[in-house]
């Protein structure tokens, strides 16, 4: 039963990562529109390297400048573009949360397999994380090839 929990939890990781990748790939046009608007707004001035002597203050300054920059870009966008960008952001965050939760569950299930020693179960968890990402990458390449094949002009 532990191996079933192990397999099911890693399938959840693969599914969440794959769905996240598909959603994010499908929103490339949104990213292009966002980039077009961002190119019209002047980016914030770089923060002086001296602020690294006070890292928390430097991080707050960077966050404040980044938030102001994003607010300028979003304020420059049309309503439909704003909605598309917000939808992209919401989906990205949601899928990252799901993938993170699934990964946590999968690691827990892997480490709880009684027939494995501690170091072996840790190695298996790392290997499964790598395999999961690899499967998603392979599937994305297959999907991209299939999409490209749809748009090829038939040869006479």
mmCIF file with all atom_site columns, C-alpha atoms in Angstrom:
data_model
loop_
_atom_site.group_PDB
_atom_site.id
_atom_site.type_symbol
_atom_site.label_atom_id
_atom_site.label_alt_id
_atom_site.label_comp_id
_atom_site.label_asym_id
_atom_site.label_entity_id
_atom_site.label_seq_id
_atom_site.pdbx_PDB_ins_code
_atom_site.Cartn_x
_atom_site.Cartn_y
_atom_site.Cartn_z
_atom_site.occupancy
_atom_site.B_iso_or_equiv
_atom_site.pdbx_formal_charge
_atom_site.auth_seq_id
_atom_site.auth_comp_id
_atom_site.auth_asym_id
_atom_site.auth_atom_id
_atom_site.pdbx_PDB_model_num
ATOM 1   C CA . UNK A 1 1   ? 0.000  0.000  0.000   1.00 0.00 ? 1   UNK A CA 1
ATOM 2   C CA . UNK A 1 2   ? 2.905  2.353  0.662   1.00 0.00 ? 2   UNK A CA 1
ATOM 3   C CA . UNK A 1 3   ? 4.139  1.895  -2.900  1.00 0.00 ? 3   UNK A CA 1
ATOM 4   C CA . UNK A 1 4   ? 0.679  2.770  -4.209  1.00 0.00 ? 4   UNK A CA 1
ATOM 5   C CA . UNK A 1 5   ? 0.688  5.985  -2.162  1.00 0.00 ? 5   UNK A CA 1
ATOM 6   C CA . UNK A 1 6   ? 4.196  6.665  -3.460  1.00 0.00 ? 6   UNK A CA 1
ATOM 7   C CA . UNK A 1 7   ? 3.188  6.192  -7.107  1.00 0.00 ? 7   UNK A CA 1
ATOM 8   C CA . UNK A 1 8   ? -0.042 8.160  -6.790  1.00 0.00 ? 8   UNK A CA 1
ATOM 9   C CA . UNK A 1 9   ? 1.601  11.115 -5.094  1.00 0.00 ? 9   UNK A CA 1
ATOM 10  C CA . UNK A 1 10  ? 4.338  11.376 -7.744  1.00 0.00 ? 10  UNK A CA 1
ATOM 11  C CA . UNK A 1 11  ? 1.691  11.180 -10.474 1.00 0.00 ? 11  UNK A CA 1
ATOM 12  C CA . UNK A 1 12  ? 0.030  14.193 -8.807  1.00 0.00 ? 12  UNK A CA 1
ATOM 13  C CA . UNK A 1 13  ? 3.339  16.052 -9.026  1.00 0.00 ? 13  UNK A CA 1
ATOM 14  C CA . UNK A 1 14  ? 3.733  15.216 -12.717 1.00 0.00 ? 14  UNK A CA 1
ATOM 15  C CA . UNK A 1 15  ? 0.122  16.157 -13.469 1.00 0.00 ? 15  UNK A CA 1
ATOM 16  C CA . UNK A 1 16  ? 0.311  19.493 -11.665 1.00 0.00 ? 16  UNK A CA 1
ATOM 17  C CA . UNK A 1 17  ? 3.639  20.421 -13.257 1.00 0.00 ? 17  UNK A CA 1
ATOM 18  C CA . UNK A 1 18  ? 2.426  19.437 -16.721 1.00 0.00 ? 18  UNK A CA 1
ATOM 19  C CA . UNK A 1 19  ? -0.826 21.372 -16.376 1.00 0.00 ? 19  UNK A CA 1
ATOM 20  C CA . UNK A 1 20  ? 1.060  24.397 -15.087 1.00 0.00 ? 20  UNK A CA 1
ATOM 21  C CA . UNK A 1 21  ? 3.437  24.239 -18.039 1.00 0.00 ? 21  UNK A CA 1
ATOM 22  C CA . UNK A 1 22  ? 0.560  23.936 -20.522 1.00 0.00 ? 22  UNK A CA 1
ATOM 23  C CA . UNK A 1 23  ? -1.325 26.844 -18.972 1.00 0.00 ? 23  UNK A CA 1
ATOM 24  C CA . UNK A 1 24  ? 1.756  29.034 -18.925 1.00 0.00 ? 24  UNK A CA 1
ATOM 25  C CA . UNK A 1 25  ? 2.708  28.134 -22.509 1.00 0.00 ? 25  UNK A CA 1
ATOM 26  C CA . UNK A 1 26  ? -0.820 28.920 -23.677 1.00 0.00 ? 26  UNK A CA 1
ATOM 27  C CA . UNK A 1 27  ? -0.491 32.380 -22.165 1.00 0.00 ? 27  UNK A CA 1
ATOM 28  C CA . UNK A 1 28  ? 2.592  33.358 -24.170 1.00 0.00 ? 28  UNK A CA 1
ATOM 29  C CA . UNK A 1 29  ? 0.517  35.918 -26.053 1.00 0.00 ? 29  UNK A CA 1
ATOM 30  C CA . UNK A 1 30  ? -0.372 37.551 -22.757 1.00 0.00 ? 30  UNK A CA 1
ATOM 31  C CA . UNK A 1 31  ? 3.318  37.762 -21.975 1.00 0.00 ? 31  UNK A CA 1
ATOM 32  C CA . UNK A 1 32  ? 3.984  39.345 -25.355 1.00 0.00 ? 32  UNK A CA 1
ATOM 33  C CA . UNK A 1 33  ? 1.337  42.009 -24.736 1.00 0.00 ? 33  UNK A CA 1
ATOM 34  C CA . UNK A 1 34  ? 2.726  42.617 -21.251 1.00 0.00 ? 34  UNK A CA 1
ATOM 35  C CA . UNK A 1 35  ? 6.248  42.929 -22.666 1.00 0.00 ? 35  UNK A CA 1
ATOM 36  C CA . UNK A 1 36  ? 5.047  45.399 -25.270 1.00 0.00 ? 36  UNK A CA 1
ATOM 37  C CA . UNK A 1 37  ? 3.599  47.632 -22.535 1.00 0.00 ? 37  UNK A CA 1
ATOM 38  C CA . UNK A 1 38  ? 6.659  47.140 -20.311 1.00 0.00 ? 38  UNK A CA 1
ATOM 39  C CA . UNK A 1 39  ? 8.918  48.327 -23.140 1.00 0.00 ? 39  UNK A CA 1
ATOM 40  C CA . UNK A 1 40  ? 7.064  51.656 -23.109 1.00 0.00 ? 40  UNK A CA 1
ATOM 41  C CA . UNK A 1 41  ? 7.684  52.250 -19.383 1.00 0.00 ? 41  UNK A CA 1
ATOM 42  C CA . UNK A 1 42  ? 11.080 53.291 -18.105 1.00 0.00 ? 42  UNK A CA 1
ATOM 43  C CA . UNK A 1 43  ? 12.459 50.652 -15.706 1.00 0.00 ? 43  UNK A CA 1
ATOM 44  C CA . UNK A 1 44  ? 13.455 51.691 -12.189 1.00 0.00 ? 44  UNK A CA 1
ATOM 45  C CA . UNK A 1 45  ? 16.925 52.985 -11.491 1.00 0.00 ? 45  UNK A CA 1
ATOM 46  C CA . UNK A 1 46  ? 19.305 50.343 -10.168 1.00 0.00 ? 46  UNK A CA 1
ATOM 47  C CA . UNK A 1 47  ? 19.779 50.235 -6.423  1.00 0.00 ? 47  UNK A CA 1
ATOM 48  C CA . UNK A 1 48  ? 23.228 51.160 -5.204  1.00 0.00 ? 48  UNK A CA 1
ATOM 49  C CA . UNK A 1 49  ? 25.429 48.183 -4.359  1.00 0.00 ? 49  UNK A CA 1
ATOM 50  C CA . UNK A 1 50  ? 26.158 49.869 -1.016  1.00 0.00 ? 50  UNK A CA 1
ATOM 51  C CA . UNK A 1 51  ? 22.718 48.758 0.175   1.00 0.00 ? 51  UNK A CA 1
ATOM 52  C CA . UNK A 1 52  ? 24.036 45.173 0.325   1.00 0.00 ? 52  UNK A CA 1
ATOM 53  C CA . UNK A 1 53  ? 25.642 46.226 3.609   1.00 0.00 ? 53  UNK A CA 1
ATOM 54  C CA . UNK A 1 54  ? 22.081 46.388 4.939   1.00 0.00 ? 54  UNK A CA 1
ATOM 55  C CA . UNK A 1 55  ? 20.384 43.498 3.075   1.00 0.00 ? 55  UNK A CA 1
ATOM 56  C CA . UNK A 1 56  ? 16.888 43.836 4.607   1.00 0.00 ? 56  UNK A CA 1
ATOM 57  C CA . UNK A 1 57  ? 16.724 47.507 3.636   1.00 0.00 ? 57  UNK A CA 1
ATOM 58  C CA . UNK A 1 58  ? 18.073 46.718 0.183   1.00 0.00 ? 58  UNK A CA 1
ATOM 59  C CA . UNK A 1 59  ? 15.388 44.040 -0.292  1.00 0.00 ? 59  UNK A CA 1
ATOM 60  C CA . UNK A 1 60  ? 12.656 46.455 0.802   1.00 0.00 ? 60  UNK A CA 1
ATOM 61  C CA . UNK A 1 61  ? 13.927 49.100 -1.612  1.00 0.00 ? 61  UNK A CA 1
ATOM 62  C CA . UNK A 1 62  ? 14.027 46.572 -4.455  1.00 0.00 ? 62  UNK A CA 1
ATOM 63  C CA . UNK A 1 63  ? 10.510 45.369 -3.681  1.00 0.00 ? 63  UNK A CA 1
ATOM 64  C CA . UNK A 1 64  ? 9.172  48.923 -3.477  1.00 0.00 ? 64  UNK A CA 1
ATOM 65  C CA . UNK A 1 65  ? 10.759 49.877 -6.814  1.00 0.00 ? 65  UNK A CA 1
ATOM 66  C CA . UNK A 1 66  ? 9.571  46.674 -8.496  1.00 0.00 ? 66  UNK A CA 1
ATOM 67  C CA . UNK A 1 67  ? 6.001  47.157 -7.229  1.00 0.00 ? 67  UNK A CA 1
ATOM 68  C CA . UNK A 1 68  ? 5.987  50.762 -8.463  1.00 0.00 ? 68  UNK A CA 1
ATOM 69  C CA . UNK A 1 69  ? 7.298  49.630 -11.852 1.00 0.00 ? 69  UNK A CA 1
ATOM 70  C CA . UNK A 1 70  ? 4.635  46.914 -12.166 1.00 0.00 ? 70  UNK A CA 1
ATOM 71  C CA . UNK A 1 71  ? 1.945  49.374 -11.134 1.00 0.00 ? 71  UNK A CA 1
ATOM 72  C CA . UNK A 1 72  ? 3.095  51.754 -13.887 1.00 0.00 ? 72  UNK A CA 1
ATOM 73  C CA . UNK A 1 73  ? 2.966  48.989 -16.480 1.00 0.00 ? 73  UNK A CA 1
ATOM 74  C CA . UNK A 1 74  ? -0.460 47.769 -15.406 1.00 0.00 ? 74  UNK A CA 1
ATOM 75  C CA . UNK A 1 75  ? -1.757 51.364 -15.326 1.00 0.00 ? 75  UNK A CA 1
ATOM 76  C CA . UNK A 1 76  ? -0.570 51.758 -18.909 1.00 0.00 ? 76  UNK A CA 1
ATOM 77  C CA . UNK A 1 77  ? -2.453 48.650 -20.110 1.00 0.00 ? 77  UNK A CA 1
ATOM 78  C CA . UNK A 1 78  ? -5.953 48.499 -21.513 1.00 0.00 ? 78  UNK A CA 1
ATOM 79  C CA . UNK A 1 79  ? -8.619 46.739 -19.440 1.00 0.00 ? 79  UNK A CA 1
ATOM 80  C CA . UNK A 1 80  ? -8.617 43.565 -21.570 1.00 0.00 ? 80  UNK A CA 1
ATOM 81  C CA . UNK A 1 81  ? -4.839 43.318 -21.359 1.00 0.00 ? 81  UNK A CA 1
ATOM 82  C CA . UNK A 1 82  ? -5.002 43.812 -17.584 1.00 0.00 ? 82  UNK A CA 1
ATOM 83  C CA . UNK A 1 83  ? -7.559 41.027 -17.260 1.00 0.00 ? 83  UNK A CA 1
ATOM 84  C CA . UNK A 1 84  ? -5.405 38.696 -19.373 1.00 0.00 ? 84  UNK A CA 1
ATOM 85  C CA . UNK A 1 85  ? -2.292 39.502 -17.323 1.00 0.00 ? 85  UNK A CA 1
ATOM 86  C CA . UNK A 1 86  ? -4.174 38.994 -14.049 1.00 0.00 ? 86  UNK A CA 1
ATOM 87  C CA . UNK A 1 87  ? -5.557 35.683 -15.291 1.00 0.00 ? 87  UNK A CA 1
ATOM 88  C CA . UNK A 1 88  ? -2.045 34.589 -16.230 1.00 0.00 ? 88  UNK A CA 1
ATOM 89  C CA . UNK A 1 89  ? -0.717 35.580 -12.807 1.00 0.00 ? 89  UNK A CA 1
ATOM 90  C CA . UNK A 1 90  ? -3.551 33.841 -10.950 1.00 0.00 ? 90  UNK A CA 1
ATOM 91  C CA . UNK A 1 91  ? -3.133 30.598 -12.905 1.00 0.00 ? 91  UNK A CA 1
ATOM 92  C CA . UNK A 1 92  ? 0.629  30.643 -12.433 1.00 0.00 ? 92  UNK A CA 1
ATOM 93  C CA . UNK A 1 93  ? 0.315  31.078 -8.667  1.00 0.00 ? 93  UNK A CA 1
ATOM 94  C CA . UNK A 1 94  ? -2.440 28.458 -8.374  1.00 0.00 ? 94  UNK A CA 1
ATOM 95  C CA . UNK A 1 95  ? -0.511 25.803 -10.292 1.00 0.00 ? 95  UNK A CA 1
ATOM 96  C CA . UNK A 1 96  ? 2.670  26.524 -8.363  1.00 0.00 ? 96  UNK A CA 1
ATOM 97  C CA . UNK A 1 97  ? 0.775  26.050 -5.099  1.00 0.00 ? 97  UNK A CA 1
ATOM 98  C CA . UNK A 1 98  ? -0.742 22.776 -6.344  1.00 0.00 ? 98  UNK A CA 1
ATOM 99  C CA . UNK A 1 99  ? 2.611  21.496 -7.598  1.00 0.00 ? 99  UNK A CA 1
ATOM 100 C CA . UNK A 1 100 ? 4.259  22.493 -4.315  1.00 0.00 ? 100 UNK A CA 1
ATOM 101 C CA . UNK A 1 101 ? 1.617  20.696 -2.270  1.00 0.00 ? 101 UNK A CA 1
ATOM 102 C CA . UNK A 1 102 ? 1.828  17.601 -4.458  1.00 0.00 ? 102 UNK A CA 1
ATOM 103 C CA . UNK A 1 103 ? 5.618  17.584 -4.171  1.00 0.00 ? 103 UNK A CA 1
ATOM 104 C CA . UNK A 1 104 ? 5.421  17.860 -0.389  1.00 0.00 ? 104 UNK A CA 1
ATOM 105 C CA . UNK A 1 105 ? 2.974  14.946 -0.280  1.00 0.00 ? 105 UNK A CA 1
ATOM 106 C CA . UNK A 1 106 ? 5.134  12.898 -2.655  1.00 0.00 ? 106 UNK A CA 1
ATOM 107 C CA . UNK A 1 107 ? 8.275  13.480 -0.590  1.00 0.00 ? 107 UNK A CA 1
ATOM 108 C CA . UNK A 1 108 ? 6.407  12.491 2.585   1.00 0.00 ? 108 UNK A CA 1
ATOM 109 C CA . UNK A 1 109 ? 5.124  9.310  0.963   1.00 0.00 ? 109 UNK A CA 1
ATOM 110 C CA . UNK A 1 110 ? 8.572  8.452  -0.380  1.00 0.00 ? 110 UNK A CA 1
ATOM 111 C CA . UNK A 1 111 ? 10.237 8.961  3.000   1.00 0.00 ? 111 UNK A CA 1
ATOM 112 C CA . UNK A 1 112 ? 7.582  6.874  4.751   1.00 0.00 ? 112 UNK A CA 1
ATOM 113 C CA . UNK A 1 113 ? 8.253  3.679  2.774   1.00 0.00 ? 113 UNK A CA 1
ATOM 114 C CA . UNK A 1 114 ? 9.375  1.322  5.531   1.00 0.00 ? 114 UNK A CA 1
ATOM 115 C CA . UNK A 1 115 ? 11.300 -1.067 3.297   1.00 0.00 ? 115 UNK A CA 1
ATOM 116 C CA . UNK A 1 116 ? 13.796 1.675  2.328   1.00 0.00 ? 116 UNK A CA 1
ATOM 117 C CA . UNK A 1 117 ? 16.643 2.942  4.487   1.00 0.00 ? 117 UNK A CA 1
ATOM 118 C CA . UNK A 1 118 ? 16.799 6.683  5.245   1.00 0.00 ? 118 UNK A CA 1
ATOM 119 C CA . UNK A 1 119 ? 19.455 7.592  2.711   1.00 0.00 ? 119 UNK A CA 1
ATOM 120 C CA . UNK A 1 120 ? 17.898 5.411  0.011   1.00 0.00 ? 120 UNK A CA 1
ATOM 121 C CA . UNK A 1 121 ? 14.489 7.013  0.461   1.00 0.00 ? 121 UNK A CA 1
ATOM 122 C CA . UNK A 1 122 ? 16.020 10.498 0.230   1.00 0.00 ? 122 UNK A CA 1
ATOM 123 C CA . UNK A 1 123 ? 17.850 9.482  -2.951  1.00 0.00 ? 123 UNK A CA 1
ATOM 124 C CA . UNK A 1 124 ? 14.625 8.044  -4.367  1.00 0.00 ? 124 UNK A CA 1
ATOM 125 C CA . UNK A 1 125 ? 12.758 11.290 -3.598  1.00 0.00 ? 125 UNK A CA 1
ATOM 126 C CA . UNK A 1 126 ? 15.431 13.338 -5.397  1.00 0.00 ? 126 UNK A CA 1
ATOM 127 C CA . UNK A 1 127 ? 15.436 10.914 -8.331  1.00 0.00 ? 127 UNK A CA 1
ATOM 128 C CA . UNK A 1 128 ? 11.643 11.033 -8.597  1.00 0.00 ? 128 UNK A CA 1
ATOM 129 C CA . UNK A 1 129 ? 11.670 14.836 -8.584  1.00 0.00 ? 129 UNK A CA 1
ATOM 130 C CA . UNK A 1 130 ? 14.161 14.781 -11.472 1.00 0.00 ? 130 UNK A CA 1
ATOM 131 C CA . UNK A 1 131 ? 12.145 12.121 -13.325 1.00 0.00 ? 131 UNK A CA 1
ATOM 132 C CA . UNK A 1 132 ? 8.948  14.137 -12.826 1.00 0.00 ? 132 UNK A CA 1
ATOM 133 C CA . UNK A 1 133 ? 10.470 17.264 -14.346 1.00 0.00 ? 133 UNK A CA 1
ATOM 134 C CA . UNK A 1 134 ? 11.968 15.166 -17.145 1.00 0.00 ? 134 UNK A CA 1
ATOM 135 C CA . UNK A 1 135 ? 8.591  13.638 -18.001 1.00 0.00 ? 135 UNK A CA 1
ATOM 136 C CA . UNK A 1 136 ? 7.019  17.090 -18.156 1.00 0.00 ? 136 UNK A CA 1
ATOM 137 C CA . UNK A 1 137 ? 9.788  18.377 -20.433 1.00 0.00 ? 137 UNK A CA 1
ATOM 138 C CA . UNK A 1 138 ? 9.415  15.396 -22.792 1.00 0.00 ? 138 UNK A CA 1
ATOM 139 C CA . UNK A 1 139 ? 5.644  15.866 -22.918 1.00 0.00 ? 139 UNK A CA 1
ATOM 140 C CA . UNK A 1 140 ? 6.025  19.576 -23.673 1.00 0.00 ? 140 UNK A CA 1
ATOM 141 C CA . UNK A 1 141 ? 8.389  18.801 -26.553 1.00 0.00 ? 141 UNK A CA 1
ATOM 142 C CA . UNK A 1 142 ? 5.930  16.246 -27.934 1.00 0.00 ? 142 UNK A CA 1
ATOM 143 C CA . UNK A 1 143 ? 3.106  18.764 -27.641 1.00 0.00 ? 143 UNK A CA 1
ATOM 144 C CA . UNK A 1 144 ? 5.135  21.452 -29.388 1.00 0.00 ? 144 UNK A CA 1
ATOM 145 C CA . UNK A 1 145 ? 6.004  19.047 -32.215 1.00 0.00 ? 145 UNK A CA 1
ATOM 146 C CA . UNK A 1 146 ? 2.347  18.106 -32.640 1.00 0.00 ? 146 UNK A CA 1
ATOM 147 C CA . UNK A 1 147 ? 1.307  21.769 -32.729 1.00 0.00 ? 147 UNK A CA 1
ATOM 148 C CA . UNK A 1 148 ? 4.004  22.587 -35.294 1.00 0.00 ? 148 UNK A CA 1
ATOM 149 C CA . UNK A 1 149 ? 2.847  19.636 -37.422 1.00 0.00 ? 149 UNK A CA 1
ATOM 150 C CA . UNK A 1 150 ? -0.707 21.051 -37.422 1.00 0.00 ? 150 UNK A CA 1
ATOM 151 C CA . UNK A 1 151 ? 0.501  24.310 -38.968 1.00 0.00 ? 151 UNK A CA 1
ATOM 152 C CA . UNK A 1 152 ? 2.779  22.858 -41.631 1.00 0.00 ? 152 UNK A CA 1
ATOM 153 C CA . UNK A 1 153 ? 1.585  23.313 -45.139 1.00 0.00 ? 153 UNK A CA 1
ATOM 154 C CA . UNK A 1 154 ? 1.007  20.068 -46.964 1.00 0.00 ? 154 UNK A CA 1
ATOM 155 C CA . UNK A 1 155 ? 3.547  19.315 -49.644 1.00 0.00 ? 155 UNK A CA 1
ATOM 156 C CA . UNK A 1 156 ? 2.191  18.460 -53.117 1.00 0.00 ? 156 UNK A CA 1
#
